[in-house]
Tab-separated table of C-alpha atoms in Angstrom:
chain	number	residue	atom	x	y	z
A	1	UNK	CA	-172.887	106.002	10.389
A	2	UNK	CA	-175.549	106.375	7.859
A	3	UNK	CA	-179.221	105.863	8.615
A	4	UNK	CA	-181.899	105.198	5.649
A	5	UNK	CA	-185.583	105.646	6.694
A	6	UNK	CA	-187.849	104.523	3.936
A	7	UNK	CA	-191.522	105.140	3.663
A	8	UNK	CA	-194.291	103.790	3.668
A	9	UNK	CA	-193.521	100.278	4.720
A	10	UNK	CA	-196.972	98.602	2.406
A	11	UNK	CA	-198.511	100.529	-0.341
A	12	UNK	CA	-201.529	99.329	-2.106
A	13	UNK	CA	-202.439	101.101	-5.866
A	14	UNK	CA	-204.758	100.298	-8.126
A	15	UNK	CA	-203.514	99.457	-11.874
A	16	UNK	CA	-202.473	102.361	-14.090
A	17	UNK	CA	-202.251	104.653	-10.323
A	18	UNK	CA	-199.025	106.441	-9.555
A	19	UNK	CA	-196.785	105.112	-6.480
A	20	UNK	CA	-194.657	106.920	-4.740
A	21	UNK	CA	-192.088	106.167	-1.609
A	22	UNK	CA	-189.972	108.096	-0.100
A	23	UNK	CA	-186.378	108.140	1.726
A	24	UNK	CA	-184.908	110.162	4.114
A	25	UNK	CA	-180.555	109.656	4.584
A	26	UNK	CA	-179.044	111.209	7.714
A	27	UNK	CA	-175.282	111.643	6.426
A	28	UNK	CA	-174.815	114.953	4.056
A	29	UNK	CA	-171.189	112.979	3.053
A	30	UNK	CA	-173.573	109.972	0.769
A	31	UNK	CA	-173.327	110.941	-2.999
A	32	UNK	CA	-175.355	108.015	-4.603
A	33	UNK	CA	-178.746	106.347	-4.157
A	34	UNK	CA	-179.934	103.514	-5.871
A	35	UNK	CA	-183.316	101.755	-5.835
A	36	UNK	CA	-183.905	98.007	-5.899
A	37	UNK	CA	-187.107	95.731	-6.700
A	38	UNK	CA	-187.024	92.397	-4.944
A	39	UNK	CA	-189.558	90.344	-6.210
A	40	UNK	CA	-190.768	87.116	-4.049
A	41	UNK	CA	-187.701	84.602	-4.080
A	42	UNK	CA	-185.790	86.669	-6.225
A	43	UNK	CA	-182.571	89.029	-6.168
A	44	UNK	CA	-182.539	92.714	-5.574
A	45	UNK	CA	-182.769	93.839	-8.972
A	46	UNK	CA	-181.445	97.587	-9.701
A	47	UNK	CA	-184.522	99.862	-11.580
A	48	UNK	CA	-182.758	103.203	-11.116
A	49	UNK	CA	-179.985	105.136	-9.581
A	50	UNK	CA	-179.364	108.712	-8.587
A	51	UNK	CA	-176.075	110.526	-8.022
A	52	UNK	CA	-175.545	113.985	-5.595
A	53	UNK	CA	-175.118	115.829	-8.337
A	54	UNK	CA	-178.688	115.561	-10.450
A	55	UNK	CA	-181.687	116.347	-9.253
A	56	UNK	CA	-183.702	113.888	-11.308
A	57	UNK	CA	-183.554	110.521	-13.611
A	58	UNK	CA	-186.203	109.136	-15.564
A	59	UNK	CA	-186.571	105.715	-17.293
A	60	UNK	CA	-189.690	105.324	-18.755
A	61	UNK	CA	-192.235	104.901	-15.931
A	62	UNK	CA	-189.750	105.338	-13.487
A	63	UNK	CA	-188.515	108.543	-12.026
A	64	UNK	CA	-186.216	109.279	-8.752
A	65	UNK	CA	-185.627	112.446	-7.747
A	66	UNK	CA	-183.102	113.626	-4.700
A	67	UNK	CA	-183.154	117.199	-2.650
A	68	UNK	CA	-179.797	117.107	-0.854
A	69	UNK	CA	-180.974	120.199	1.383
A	70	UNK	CA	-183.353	118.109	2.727
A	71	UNK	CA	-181.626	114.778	2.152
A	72	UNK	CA	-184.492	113.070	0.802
A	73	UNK	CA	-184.924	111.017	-2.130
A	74	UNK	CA	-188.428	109.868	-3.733
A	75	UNK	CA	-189.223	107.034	-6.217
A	76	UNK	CA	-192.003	107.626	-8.769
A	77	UNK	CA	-193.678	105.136	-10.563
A	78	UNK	CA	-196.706	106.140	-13.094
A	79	UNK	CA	-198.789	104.242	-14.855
A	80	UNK	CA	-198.729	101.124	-12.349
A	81	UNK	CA	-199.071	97.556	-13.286
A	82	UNK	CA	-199.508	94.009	-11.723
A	83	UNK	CA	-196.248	93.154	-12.811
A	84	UNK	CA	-195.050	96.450	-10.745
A	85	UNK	CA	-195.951	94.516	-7.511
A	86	UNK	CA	-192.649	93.987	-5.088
A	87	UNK	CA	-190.673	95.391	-2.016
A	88	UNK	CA	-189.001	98.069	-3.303
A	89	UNK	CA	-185.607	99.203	-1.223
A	90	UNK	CA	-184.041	102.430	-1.315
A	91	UNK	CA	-180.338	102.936	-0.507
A	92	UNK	CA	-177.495	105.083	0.179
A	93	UNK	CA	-173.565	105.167	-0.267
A	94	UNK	CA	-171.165	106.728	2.353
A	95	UNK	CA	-167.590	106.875	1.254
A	96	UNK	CA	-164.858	107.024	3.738
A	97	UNK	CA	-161.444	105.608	3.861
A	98	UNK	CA	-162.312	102.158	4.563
A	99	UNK	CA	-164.079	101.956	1.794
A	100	UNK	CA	-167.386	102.609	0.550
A	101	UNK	CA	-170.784	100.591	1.557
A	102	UNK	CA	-174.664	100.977	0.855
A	103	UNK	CA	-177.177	101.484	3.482
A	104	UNK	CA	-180.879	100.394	2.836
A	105	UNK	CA	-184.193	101.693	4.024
A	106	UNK	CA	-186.425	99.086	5.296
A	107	UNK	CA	-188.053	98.563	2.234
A	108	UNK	CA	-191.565	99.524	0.434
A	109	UNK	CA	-193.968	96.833	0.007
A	110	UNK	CA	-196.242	97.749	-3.441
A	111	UNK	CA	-198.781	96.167	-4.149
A	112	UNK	CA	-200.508	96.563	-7.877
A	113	UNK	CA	-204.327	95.444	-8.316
A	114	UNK	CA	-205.897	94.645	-11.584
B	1	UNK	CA	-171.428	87.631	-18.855
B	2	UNK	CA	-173.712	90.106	-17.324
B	3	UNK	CA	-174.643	88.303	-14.173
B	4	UNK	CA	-173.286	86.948	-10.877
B	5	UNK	CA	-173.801	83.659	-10.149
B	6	UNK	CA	-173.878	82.122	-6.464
B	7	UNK	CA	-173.967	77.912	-5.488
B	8	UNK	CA	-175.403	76.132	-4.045
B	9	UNK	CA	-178.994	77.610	-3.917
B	10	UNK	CA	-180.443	76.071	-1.136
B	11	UNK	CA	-178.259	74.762	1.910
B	12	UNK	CA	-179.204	72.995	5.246
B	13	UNK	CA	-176.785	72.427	7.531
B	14	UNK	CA	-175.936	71.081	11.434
B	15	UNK	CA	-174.662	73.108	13.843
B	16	UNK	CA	-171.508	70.795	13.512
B	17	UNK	CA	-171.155	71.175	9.905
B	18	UNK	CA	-168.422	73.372	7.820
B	19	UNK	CA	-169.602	74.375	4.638
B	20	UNK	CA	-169.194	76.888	2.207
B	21	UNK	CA	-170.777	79.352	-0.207
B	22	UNK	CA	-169.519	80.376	-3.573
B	23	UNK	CA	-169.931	83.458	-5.712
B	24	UNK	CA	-168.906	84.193	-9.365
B	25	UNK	CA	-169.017	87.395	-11.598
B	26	UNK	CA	-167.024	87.668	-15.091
B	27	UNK	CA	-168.107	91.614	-15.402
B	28	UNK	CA	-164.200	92.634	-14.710
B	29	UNK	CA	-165.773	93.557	-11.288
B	30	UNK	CA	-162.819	94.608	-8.596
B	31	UNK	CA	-165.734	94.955	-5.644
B	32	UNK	CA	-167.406	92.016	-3.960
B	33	UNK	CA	-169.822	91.857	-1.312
B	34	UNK	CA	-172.015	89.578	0.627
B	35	UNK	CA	-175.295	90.682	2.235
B	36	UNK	CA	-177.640	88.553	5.028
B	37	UNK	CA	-181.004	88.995	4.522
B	38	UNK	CA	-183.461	87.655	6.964
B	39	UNK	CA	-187.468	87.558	5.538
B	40	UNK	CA	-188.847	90.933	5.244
B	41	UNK	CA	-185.880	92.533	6.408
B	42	UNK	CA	-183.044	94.932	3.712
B	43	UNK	CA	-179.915	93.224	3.044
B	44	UNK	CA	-177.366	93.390	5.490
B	45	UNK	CA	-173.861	93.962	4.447
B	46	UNK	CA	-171.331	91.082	5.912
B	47	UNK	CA	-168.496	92.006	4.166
B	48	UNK	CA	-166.261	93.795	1.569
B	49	UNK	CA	-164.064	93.148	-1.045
B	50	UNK	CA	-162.118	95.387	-2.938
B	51	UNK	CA	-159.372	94.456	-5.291
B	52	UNK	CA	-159.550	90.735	-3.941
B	53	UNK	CA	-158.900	92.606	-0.224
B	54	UNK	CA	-161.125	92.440	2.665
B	55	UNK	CA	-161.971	96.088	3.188
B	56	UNK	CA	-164.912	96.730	5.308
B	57	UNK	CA	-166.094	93.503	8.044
B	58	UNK	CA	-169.401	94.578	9.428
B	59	UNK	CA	-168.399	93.004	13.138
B	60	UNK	CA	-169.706	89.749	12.028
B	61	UNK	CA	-168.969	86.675	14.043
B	62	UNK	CA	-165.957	84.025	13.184
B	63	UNK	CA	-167.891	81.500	12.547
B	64	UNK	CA	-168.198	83.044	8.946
B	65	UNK	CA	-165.193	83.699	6.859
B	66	UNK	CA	-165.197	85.428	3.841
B	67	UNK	CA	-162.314	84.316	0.828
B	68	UNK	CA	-161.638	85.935	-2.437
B	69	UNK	CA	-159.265	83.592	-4.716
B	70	UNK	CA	-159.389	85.936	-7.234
B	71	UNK	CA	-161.326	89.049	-8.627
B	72	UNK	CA	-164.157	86.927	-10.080
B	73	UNK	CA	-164.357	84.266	-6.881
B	74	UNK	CA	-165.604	84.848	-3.982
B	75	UNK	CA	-166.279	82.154	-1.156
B	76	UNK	CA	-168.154	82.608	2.103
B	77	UNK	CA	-167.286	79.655	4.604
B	78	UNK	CA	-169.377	78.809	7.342
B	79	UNK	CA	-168.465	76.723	10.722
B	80	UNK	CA	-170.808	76.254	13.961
B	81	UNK	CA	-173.317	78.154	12.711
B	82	UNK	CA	-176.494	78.670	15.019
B	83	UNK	CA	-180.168	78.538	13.967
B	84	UNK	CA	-180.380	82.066	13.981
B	85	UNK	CA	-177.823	82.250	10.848
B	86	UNK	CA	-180.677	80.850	8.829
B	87	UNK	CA	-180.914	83.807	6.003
B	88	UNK	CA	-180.416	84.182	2.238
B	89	UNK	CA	-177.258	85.277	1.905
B	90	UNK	CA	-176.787	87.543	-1.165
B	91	UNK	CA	-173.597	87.904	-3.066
B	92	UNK	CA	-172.810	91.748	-4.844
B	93	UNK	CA	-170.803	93.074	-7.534
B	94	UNK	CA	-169.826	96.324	-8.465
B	95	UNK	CA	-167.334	97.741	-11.139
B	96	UNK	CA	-164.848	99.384	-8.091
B	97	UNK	CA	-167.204	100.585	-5.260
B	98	UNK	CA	-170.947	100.968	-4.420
B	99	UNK	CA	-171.104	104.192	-5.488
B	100	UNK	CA	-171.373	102.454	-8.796
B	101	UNK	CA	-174.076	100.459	-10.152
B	102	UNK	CA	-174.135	96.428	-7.432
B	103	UNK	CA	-175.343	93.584	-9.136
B	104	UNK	CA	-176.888	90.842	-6.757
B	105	UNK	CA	-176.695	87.437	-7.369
B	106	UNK	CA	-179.552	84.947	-6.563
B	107	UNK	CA	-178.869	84.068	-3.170
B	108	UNK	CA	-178.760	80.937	-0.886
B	109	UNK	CA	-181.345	80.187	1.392
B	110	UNK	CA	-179.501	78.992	4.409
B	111	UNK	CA	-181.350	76.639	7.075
B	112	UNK	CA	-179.293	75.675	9.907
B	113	UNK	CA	-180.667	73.214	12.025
């Protein structure tokens, strides 16, 4: 099956730094990757998405961008702020007939100081 | 209604007990999941439904049992649970499969005792 490795596991920026973490997938077949911000107590909330066939999405200070050669996939975030702070999971979808399902890294702890 | 919706939020429960968990979405969504999360951990994918059938089971014990009434409900019951079950257990939603866009709900933070 598919295998997500996500790093690194804590990452500590100071406000208005850029943060970036990165995810390797092992399965060539996985087609879309989405990235998730859990906050503290709260729902995985999806900040951006990326499918096999773009290279890169932004959305404002958010940017993902995926090299299927290499099967990696990176989330960007400029401009960082307090409000930024969370663990941030990556994740990948592997279709076969069964249906399909998401993998997740192990998640990205950021942490934003003022 | 843009959001999935999951009851109760908190649950503590006896090793003896039955009880269940419920989900709702009213986004027309045909695929519904539920996730385990333990504290610091990703969410671990339980179970699948597409078009109100059970499509992918993650070899996850008996003692939970997923339902789907319909294509907005779906319930998650739990019998003889062990300590170890304690988790927040995360309900999904996606328009057909997760290679579109999954909407969690808010969880419930199991505590078996």
């Amino acid at each position: 099956g598919e295998n997500v490795e996500q790093h690194p596991s804590t990452l500590s920026v100071q406000e208005g730094d850029s943060a970036v973490i990165k995810c390797t997938y092992s399965d060539s077949a996985s087609n879309y990757f989405p990235w998730y911000k859990q906050e503290l107590g709260k729902r995985p909330q999806l900040i951006i998405d990326i499918r096999s066939n773009v290279g890169e999405k932004k959305d404002q200070r958010i940017a993902v961008t995926l090299n299927k050669t290499a099967k990696h996939f990176s989330l960007h975030i400029t401009e960082t702020q307090p409000e930024d702070s969370a663990v941030y999971f990556c994740a990948a979808s592997i279709s076969d007939n069964a249906g399909n399902m998401l993998t997740f890294g192990g998640g990205t702890r950021l942490m934003v100081k003022p | 209604d843009t959001e999935v919706t999951q009851t109760p939020k908190h649950l503590v429960m006896g090793m003896t007990n039955k009880k269940s968990l419920k989900c709702e979405q009213h986004m027309g969504h045909r695929a519904m999941y539920w996730y385990k999360q333990k504290a610091k951990k990703p969410p671990e994918l339980m179970f699948v439904y597409s078009y109100e059938k059970l499509s992918i089971n993650e070899s996850v014990p008996s003692r939970f049992s997923p339902e789907c009434p319909n294509s907005s409900l779906l319930n998650l019951h739990l019998h003889a649970l062990q300590p170890e079950d304690s988790a927040l257990y995360l309900c999904a939603s996606s328009l057909d499969s997760p290679s579109y866009e999954q909407y969690f709900g808010p969880g419930t933070r199991l505590t078996v005792t």
